[in-house]
């Protein structure tokens, strides 16, 4: 049985570490695991990512932003995710359409109905089986990321520069989405230790694999 798992969470929440650990866990269960990320994950998507995250692109309007994220997603679904799922594999994706609802919807204030239409078109209707949200106060997340960036690690992108209020709205949006669809979402306190966060994720995955929704 194929599995499509996505990770969401503010920058600096430890997503990359948890993705790696979870991919390893699924591989140990016998899955053919593919990890990927948004925006990007394909040669075309990576070019779109460069445009999206270029801090010089301050003139980018919100509709252009959402269409670029969606274009990258459409290519990723078509080229990478759907073929792997069709072969019975597991896909672990760092961000997916929920990022658009959170950042462009709750954050930028774009209409949810329009975002649903665009997302449906871009993804061919593909939704994750499970979505893990690593919850962290955005102030803390940005501080961690800024710190890593000044130490020469990670990327400081166009979205990171937005005001704290924006990131607070994004967080509230994630928590609301998780509440309205609890069977798909798992919210984890990202301030807990790496091992505790990972155990919580593994437990939920085991439950899902025994009795998929
Ligand atoms: P990351 O690769 O460091 O997670 O950065 C991706 C950034 O792009 C992050 O700030 C969230 C943002 N983003 C959106 O605003 N909308 C989207 O649809 C996606 C996938 C990401």
PDB file of C-alpha atoms and ligand atoms in Angstrom:
ATOM      1  CA  UNK A   1       0.000   0.000   0.000  1.00  0.00           C
ATOM      2  CA  UNK A   2       1.395   3.389  -0.981  1.00  0.00           C
ATOM      3  CA  UNK A   3       1.752   6.198   1.545  1.00  0.00           C
ATOM      4  CA  UNK A   4       1.846   9.948   1.030  1.00  0.00           C
ATOM      5  CA  UNK A   5       3.109  11.762   4.104  1.00  0.00           C
ATOM      6  CA  UNK A   6       3.699  15.514   4.336  1.00  0.00           C
ATOM      7  CA  UNK A   7       5.466  17.657   6.910  1.00  0.00           C
ATOM      8  CA  UNK A   8       4.499  21.226   7.673  1.00  0.00           C
ATOM      9  CA  UNK A   9       5.817  23.684  10.210  1.00  0.00           C
ATOM     10  CA  UNK A  10       7.560  26.985  10.592  1.00  0.00           C
ATOM     11  CA  UNK A  11      11.121  27.446   9.572  1.00  0.00           C
ATOM     12  CA  UNK A  12      13.465  26.259  12.293  1.00  0.00           C
ATOM     13  CA  UNK A  13      11.058  23.672  13.737  1.00  0.00           C
ATOM     14  CA  UNK A  14      13.374  20.726  13.097  1.00  0.00           C
ATOM     15  CA  UNK A  15      11.407  19.476  10.085  1.00  0.00           C
ATOM     16  CA  UNK A  16      14.433  18.226   8.155  1.00  0.00           C
ATOM     17  CA  UNK A  17      15.635  16.062  11.052  1.00  0.00           C
ATOM     18  CA  UNK A  18      12.181  14.544  11.588  1.00  0.00           C
ATOM     19  CA  UNK A  19      11.778  13.908   7.875  1.00  0.00           C
ATOM     20  CA  UNK A  20      15.057  12.007   7.798  1.00  0.00           C
ATOM     21  CA  UNK A  21      14.170   9.941  10.885  1.00  0.00           C
ATOM     22  CA  UNK A  22      10.687   9.176   9.575  1.00  0.00           C
ATOM     23  CA  UNK A  23      11.984   8.182   6.150  1.00  0.00           C
ATOM     24  CA  UNK A  24      14.380   5.779   7.874  1.00  0.00           C
ATOM     25  CA  UNK A  25      11.549   4.372   9.998  1.00  0.00           C
ATOM     26  CA  UNK A  26       9.418   3.727   6.900  1.00  0.00           C
ATOM     27  CA  UNK A  27      12.363   2.179   5.050  1.00  0.00           C
ATOM     28  CA  UNK A  28      12.859  -0.193   8.007  1.00  0.00           C
ATOM     29  CA  UNK A  29       9.217  -1.220   7.614  1.00  0.00           C
ATOM     30  CA  UNK A  30      10.024  -2.241   4.049  1.00  0.00           C
ATOM     31  CA  UNK A  31       8.790   0.824   2.163  1.00  0.00           C
ATOM     32  CA  UNK A  32      10.510   2.150  -0.919  1.00  0.00           C
ATOM     33  CA  UNK A  33      10.800   5.712   0.430  1.00  0.00           C
ATOM     34  CA  UNK A  34      11.228   8.867  -1.591  1.00  0.00           C
ATOM     35  CA  UNK A  35      11.788  12.178   0.188  1.00  0.00           C
ATOM     36  CA  UNK A  36      11.247  15.446  -1.599  1.00  0.00           C
ATOM     37  CA  UNK A  37      10.433  19.073  -0.886  1.00  0.00           C
ATOM     38  CA  UNK A  38       8.434  22.081  -1.956  1.00  0.00           C
ATOM     39  CA  UNK A  39       8.958  24.389  -3.638  1.00  0.00           C
ATOM     40  CA  UNK A  40      11.362  22.381  -5.775  1.00  0.00           C
ATOM     41  CA  UNK A  41      11.956  18.635  -5.961  1.00  0.00           C
ATOM     42  CA  UNK A  42      12.306  18.663  -9.771  1.00  0.00           C
ATOM     43  CA  UNK A  43      14.674  20.567 -12.093  1.00  0.00           C
ATOM     44  CA  UNK A  44      11.793  22.845 -13.145  1.00  0.00           C
ATOM     45  CA  UNK A  45      10.590  23.247  -9.553  1.00  0.00           C
ATOM     46  CA  UNK A  46      14.088  24.165  -8.386  1.00  0.00           C
ATOM     47  CA  UNK A  47      14.203  26.979 -10.945  1.00  0.00           C
ATOM     48  CA  UNK A  48      10.824  28.224  -9.692  1.00  0.00           C
ATOM     49  CA  UNK A  49      12.130  28.012  -6.107  1.00  0.00           C
ATOM     50  CA  UNK A  50      14.998  30.361  -6.990  1.00  0.00           C
ATOM     51  CA  UNK A  51      12.551  32.973  -8.280  1.00  0.00           C
ATOM     52  CA  UNK A  52      10.209  32.565  -5.294  1.00  0.00           C
ATOM     53  CA  UNK A  53      12.880  32.842  -2.641  1.00  0.00           C
ATOM     54  CA  UNK A  54      15.013  35.566  -4.170  1.00  0.00           C
ATOM     55  CA  UNK A  55      14.956  38.373  -1.585  1.00  0.00           C
ATOM     56  CA  UNK A  56      15.308  40.879  -4.453  1.00  0.00           C
ATOM     57  CA  UNK A  57      11.817  39.936  -5.745  1.00  0.00           C
ATOM     58  CA  UNK A  58       9.972  42.297  -3.400  1.00  0.00           C
ATOM     59  CA  UNK A  59       7.663  43.346  -6.291  1.00  0.00           C
ATOM     60  CA  UNK A  60       6.083  39.876  -6.535  1.00  0.00           C
ATOM     61  CA  UNK A  61       2.303  40.149  -6.075  1.00  0.00           C
ATOM     62  CA  UNK A  62       0.353  37.554  -4.072  1.00  0.00           C
ATOM     63  CA  UNK A  63      -1.411  35.947  -7.110  1.00  0.00           C
ATOM     64  CA  UNK A  64       1.950  35.502  -8.892  1.00  0.00           C
ATOM     65  CA  UNK A  65       3.355  33.975  -5.697  1.00  0.00           C
ATOM     66  CA  UNK A  66       0.557  31.440  -5.327  1.00  0.00           C
ATOM     67  CA  UNK A  67       0.721  30.467  -8.996  1.00  0.00           C
ATOM     68  CA  UNK A  68       4.479  29.920  -8.823  1.00  0.00           C
ATOM     69  CA  UNK A  69       4.215  27.713  -5.721  1.00  0.00           C
ATOM     70  CA  UNK A  70       1.408  25.825  -7.471  1.00  0.00           C
ATOM     71  CA  UNK A  71       3.394  25.469 -10.701  1.00  0.00           C
ATOM     72  CA  UNK A  72       6.266  23.910  -8.781  1.00  0.00           C
ATOM     73  CA  UNK A  73       3.756  21.587  -7.050  1.00  0.00           C
ATOM     74  CA  UNK A  74       2.074  20.567 -10.320  1.00  0.00           C
ATOM     75  CA  UNK A  75       5.430  19.528 -11.752  1.00  0.00           C
ATOM     76  CA  UNK A  76       6.390  17.632  -8.585  1.00  0.00           C
ATOM     77  CA  UNK A  77       3.094  15.724  -8.443  1.00  0.00           C
ATOM     78  CA  UNK A  78       3.272  14.842 -12.132  1.00  0.00           C
ATOM     79  CA  UNK A  79       6.956  13.977 -12.356  1.00  0.00           C
ATOM     80  CA  UNK A  80       7.799  12.526  -8.945  1.00  0.00           C
ATOM     81  CA  UNK A  81       4.999  11.937  -6.442  1.00  0.00           C
ATOM     82  CA  UNK A  82       2.287  10.204  -8.490  1.00  0.00           C
ATOM     83  CA  UNK A  83       4.662   7.814 -10.298  1.00  0.00           C
ATOM     84  CA  UNK A  84       6.218   6.737  -6.973  1.00  0.00           C
ATOM     85  CA  UNK A  85       2.839   6.239  -5.295  1.00  0.00           C
ATOM     86  CA  UNK A  86       1.590   4.262  -8.302  1.00  0.00           C
ATOM     87  CA  UNK A  87       4.510   1.883  -7.745  1.00  0.00           C
ATOM     88  CA  UNK A  88       3.358   1.333  -4.155  1.00  0.00           C
ATOM     89  CA  UNK A  89       6.093   3.477  -2.577  1.00  0.00           C
ATOM     90  CA  UNK A  90       6.042   5.974   0.265  1.00  0.00           C
ATOM     91  CA  UNK A  91       6.555   9.677  -0.433  1.00  0.00           C
ATOM     92  CA  UNK A  92       7.654  11.974   2.388  1.00  0.00           C
ATOM     93  CA  UNK A  93       7.324  15.589   1.325  1.00  0.00           C
ATOM     94  CA  UNK A  94       8.706  18.659   3.091  1.00  0.00           C
ATOM     95  CA  UNK A  95       5.690  20.998   2.662  1.00  0.00           C
ATOM     96  CA  UNK A  96       2.771  20.577   0.268  1.00  0.00           C
ATOM     97  CA  UNK A  97      -0.515  22.331  -0.512  1.00  0.00           C
ATOM     98  CA  UNK A  98      -1.244  23.082   3.159  1.00  0.00           C
ATOM     99  CA  UNK A  99       1.657  25.559   3.006  1.00  0.00           C
ATOM    100  CA  UNK A 100      -0.284  27.467   0.348  1.00  0.00           C
ATOM    101  CA  UNK A 101      -3.427  27.574   2.492  1.00  0.00           C
ATOM    102  CA  UNK A 102      -1.378  28.647   5.514  1.00  0.00           C
ATOM    103  CA  UNK A 103       0.981  31.223   3.935  1.00  0.00           C
ATOM    104  CA  UNK A 104      -0.974  32.566   0.974  1.00  0.00           C
ATOM    105  CA  UNK A 105      -4.408  32.035   2.568  1.00  0.00           C
ATOM    106  CA  UNK A 106      -4.149  32.786   6.291  1.00  0.00           C
ATOM    107  CA  UNK A 107      -0.909  34.773   5.909  1.00  0.00           C
ATOM    108  CA  UNK A 108      -1.511  36.867   2.778  1.00  0.00           C
ATOM    109  CA  UNK A 109      -5.300  36.818   3.010  1.00  0.00           C
ATOM    110  CA  UNK A 110      -6.025  35.246  -0.392  1.00  0.00           C
ATOM    111  CA  UNK A 111      -9.481  33.714  -0.740  1.00  0.00           C
ATOM    112  CA  UNK A 112      -9.608  30.067   0.385  1.00  0.00           C
ATOM    113  CA  UNK A 113     -12.045  29.055  -2.363  1.00  0.00           C
ATOM    114  CA  UNK A 114      -9.694  30.287  -5.080  1.00  0.00           C
ATOM    115  CA  UNK A 115      -6.755  28.508  -3.422  1.00  0.00           C
ATOM    116  CA  UNK A 116      -8.742  25.266  -3.364  1.00  0.00           C
ATOM    117  CA  UNK A 117      -9.473  25.534  -7.090  1.00  0.00           C
ATOM    118  CA  UNK A 118      -5.854  26.270  -7.992  1.00  0.00           C
ATOM    119  CA  UNK A 119      -4.617  23.485  -5.696  1.00  0.00           C
ATOM    120  CA  UNK A 120      -7.076  20.961  -7.084  1.00  0.00           C
ATOM    121  CA  UNK A 121      -5.854  21.790 -10.596  1.00  0.00           C
ATOM    122  CA  UNK A 122      -2.150  21.688  -9.670  1.00  0.00           C
ATOM    123  CA  UNK A 123      -2.282  18.457  -7.660  1.00  0.00           C
ATOM    124  CA  UNK A 124      -4.777  16.510  -9.805  1.00  0.00           C
ATOM    125  CA  UNK A 125      -6.694  16.195  -6.547  1.00  0.00           C
ATOM    126  CA  UNK A 126      -3.906  14.345  -4.707  1.00  0.00           C
ATOM    127  CA  UNK A 127      -4.122  14.813  -0.931  1.00  0.00           C
ATOM    128  CA  UNK A 128      -1.705  13.509   1.710  1.00  0.00           C
ATOM    129  CA  UNK A 129      -2.697  10.440   3.732  1.00  0.00           C
ATOM    130  CA  UNK A 130      -1.179  12.041   6.822  1.00  0.00           C
ATOM    131  CA  UNK A 131       0.233  15.484   7.588  1.00  0.00           C
ATOM    132  CA  UNK A 132       2.570  16.183  10.481  1.00  0.00           C
ATOM    133  CA  UNK A 133       2.602  19.770  11.749  1.00  0.00           C
ATOM    134  CA  UNK A 134       5.595  20.680  13.898  1.00  0.00           C
ATOM    135  CA  UNK A 135       4.222  23.471  16.022  1.00  0.00           C
ATOM    136  CA  UNK A 136       6.547  26.200  17.230  1.00  0.00           C
ATOM    137  CA  UNK A 137       6.183  29.836  18.207  1.00  0.00           C
ATOM    138  CA  UNK A 138       7.268  31.642  15.005  1.00  0.00           C
ATOM    139  CA  UNK A 139       9.448  34.083  16.949  1.00  0.00           C
ATOM    140  CA  UNK A 140      11.449  31.131  18.238  1.00  0.00           C
ATOM    141  CA  UNK A 141      11.581  29.472  14.821  1.00  0.00           C
ATOM    142  CA  UNK A 142      12.809  32.583  13.044  1.00  0.00           C
ATOM    143  CA  UNK A 143      15.423  33.166  15.715  1.00  0.00           C
ATOM    144  CA  UNK A 144      16.726  29.598  15.282  1.00  0.00           C
ATOM    145  CA  UNK A 145      16.789  30.013  11.507  1.00  0.00           C
ATOM    146  CA  UNK A 146      18.472  33.430  11.627  1.00  0.00           C
ATOM    147  CA  UNK A 147      21.091  31.944  13.920  1.00  0.00           C
ATOM    148  CA  UNK A 148      21.757  29.019  11.531  1.00  0.00           C
ATOM    149  CA  UNK A 149      21.891  31.449   8.631  1.00  0.00           C
ATOM    150  CA  UNK A 150      24.446  33.750  10.207  1.00  0.00           C
ATOM    151  CA  UNK A 151      26.522  30.638  10.959  1.00  0.00           C
ATOM    152  CA  UNK A 152      26.501  29.937   7.212  1.00  0.00           C
ATOM    153  CA  UNK A 153      23.849  27.171   7.249  1.00  0.00           C
ATOM    154  CA  UNK A 154      20.371  27.180   5.728  1.00  0.00           C
ATOM    155  CA  UNK A 155      18.680  29.789   3.596  1.00  0.00           C
ATOM    156  CA  UNK A 156      17.173  33.156   4.564  1.00  0.00           C
ATOM    157  CA  UNK A 157      14.371  33.613   2.059  1.00  0.00           C
ATOM    158  CA  UNK A 158      11.780  36.169   0.926  1.00  0.00           C
ATOM    159  CA  UNK A 159       9.082  34.669   3.203  1.00  0.00           C
ATOM    160  CA  UNK A 160      11.332  34.709   6.291  1.00  0.00           C
ATOM    161  CA  UNK A 161      11.575  38.490   5.971  1.00  0.00           C
ATOM    162  CA  UNK A 162       7.837  39.010   6.476  1.00  0.00           C
ATOM    163  CA  UNK A 163       6.748  40.494   9.803  1.00  0.00           C
ATOM    164  CA  UNK A 164       6.088  38.359  12.855  1.00  0.00           C
ATOM    165  CA  UNK A 165       2.332  39.028  12.614  1.00  0.00           C
ATOM    166  CA  UNK A 166       2.289  37.267   9.260  1.00  0.00           C
ATOM    167  CA  UNK A 167       3.964  34.204  10.758  1.00  0.00           C
ATOM    168  CA  UNK A 168       1.555  34.241  13.716  1.00  0.00           C
ATOM    169  CA  UNK A 169      -1.397  34.186  11.283  1.00  0.00           C
ATOM    170  CA  UNK A 170       0.234  31.277   9.455  1.00  0.00           C
ATOM    171  CA  UNK A 171       0.559  29.345  12.710  1.00  0.00           C
ATOM    172  CA  UNK A 172      -3.064  30.033  13.675  1.00  0.00           C
ATOM    173  CA  UNK A 173      -4.050  28.849  10.198  1.00  0.00           C
ATOM    174  CA  UNK A 174      -2.231  25.556  10.555  1.00  0.00           C
ATOM    175  CA  UNK A 175      -3.811  24.904  13.949  1.00  0.00           C
ATOM    176  CA  UNK A 176      -7.272  25.652  12.530  1.00  0.00           C
ATOM    177  CA  UNK A 177      -6.753  23.355   9.534  1.00  0.00           C
ATOM    178  CA  UNK A 178      -5.529  20.583  11.847  1.00  0.00           C
ATOM    179  CA  UNK A 179      -8.610  20.981  14.010  1.00  0.00           C
ATOM    180  CA  UNK A 180     -11.043  20.758  11.109  1.00  0.00           C
ATOM    181  CA  UNK A 181      -9.465  17.589   9.697  1.00  0.00           C
ATOM    182  CA  UNK A 182      -8.034  15.741  12.729  1.00  0.00           C
ATOM    183  CA  UNK A 183      -7.992  12.330  10.988  1.00  0.00           C
ATOM    184  CA  UNK A 184      -5.338  13.615   8.551  1.00  0.00           C
ATOM    185  CA  UNK A 185      -3.301  15.880  10.851  1.00  0.00           C
ATOM    186  CA  UNK A 186      -0.943  15.282  13.731  1.00  0.00           C
ATOM    187  CA  UNK A 187       0.171  18.387  15.630  1.00  0.00           C
ATOM    188  CA  UNK A 188       3.429  17.905  17.528  1.00  0.00           C
ATOM    189  CA  UNK A 189       5.066  20.306  19.969  1.00  0.00           C
ATOM    190  CA  UNK A 190       8.341  21.072  18.221  1.00  0.00           C
ATOM    191  CA  UNK A 191       9.993  22.281  21.435  1.00  0.00           C
ATOM    192  CA  UNK A 192      10.103  18.685  22.735  1.00  0.00           C
ATOM    193  CA  UNK A 193      13.286  16.665  22.235  1.00  0.00           C
ATOM    194  CA  UNK A 194      14.074  15.178  18.832  1.00  0.00           C
ATOM    195  CA  UNK A 195      13.436  11.694  20.244  1.00  0.00           C
ATOM    196  CA  UNK A 196      10.076  12.630  21.809  1.00  0.00           C
ATOM    197  CA  UNK A 197       8.866  14.299  18.620  1.00  0.00           C
ATOM    198  CA  UNK A 198       9.978  11.310  16.604  1.00  0.00           C
ATOM    199  CA  UNK A 199       8.278   8.813  18.934  1.00  0.00           C
ATOM    200  CA  UNK A 200       4.997  10.734  18.639  1.00  0.00           C
ATOM    201  CA  UNK A 201       5.231  10.656  14.853  1.00  0.00           C
ATOM    202  CA  UNK A 202       6.104   6.952  14.786  1.00  0.00           C
ATOM    203  CA  UNK A 203       3.184   6.103  17.055  1.00  0.00           C
ATOM    204  CA  UNK A 204       0.739   7.911  14.779  1.00  0.00           C
ATOM    205  CA  UNK A 205       2.192   6.271  11.705  1.00  0.00           C
ATOM    206  CA  UNK A 206       1.878   2.842  13.269  1.00  0.00           C
ATOM    207  CA  UNK A 207      -1.779   3.554  14.097  1.00  0.00           C
ATOM    208  CA  UNK A 208      -2.390   4.712  10.534  1.00  0.00           C
ATOM    209  CA  UNK A 209      -0.689   1.701   8.991  1.00  0.00           C
ATOM    210  CA  UNK A 210      -2.753  -0.704  11.110  1.00  0.00           C
ATOM    211  CA  UNK A 211      -6.027   1.080  10.303  1.00  0.00           C
ATOM    212  CA  UNK A 212      -5.769   3.629   7.469  1.00  0.00           C
ATOM    213  CA  UNK A 213      -8.479   6.343   7.452  1.00  0.00           C
TER     214      UNK A 213
HETATM  215  P1  LIG B   1      11.642  26.131   3.372  1.00  0.00           P
HETATM  216  O1  LIG B   1      12.088  25.375   2.188  1.00  0.00           O
HETATM  217  O2  LIG B   1      12.754  26.683   4.174  1.00  0.00           O
HETATM  218  O3  LIG B   1      10.610  25.407   4.178  1.00  0.00           O
HETATM  219  O4  LIG B   1      10.961  27.453   2.794  1.00  0.00           O
HETATM  220  C1  LIG B   1       9.828  27.429   2.051  1.00  0.00           C
HETATM  221  C2  LIG B   1       9.170  28.767   2.258  1.00  0.00           C
HETATM  222  O5  LIG B   1       8.139  28.934   1.292  1.00  0.00           O
HETATM  223  C3  LIG B   1       8.525  28.894   3.618  1.00  0.00           C
HETATM  224  O6  LIG B   1       8.724  30.190   4.116  1.00  0.00           O
HETATM  225  C4  LIG B   1       7.051  28.698   3.336  1.00  0.00           C
HETATM  226  C5  LIG B   1       6.909  29.176   1.920  1.00  0.00           C
HETATM  227  N1  LIG B   1       5.838  28.524   1.158  1.00  0.00           N
HETATM  228  C6  LIG B   1       4.703  29.261   0.842  1.00  0.00           C
HETATM  229  O7  LIG B   1       4.580  30.419   1.214  1.00  0.00           O
HETATM  230  N2  LIG B   1       3.719  28.639   0.117  1.00  0.00           N
HETATM  231  C7  LIG B   1       3.826  27.358  -0.354  1.00  0.00           C
HETATM  232  O8  LIG B   1       2.913  26.856  -1.019  1.00  0.00           O
HETATM  233  C8  LIG B   1       5.033  26.622  -0.017  1.00  0.00           C
HETATM  234  C9  LIG B   1       5.196  25.214  -0.495  1.00  0.00           C
HETATM  235  C10 LIG B   1       6.001  27.243   0.736  1.00  0.00           C
END
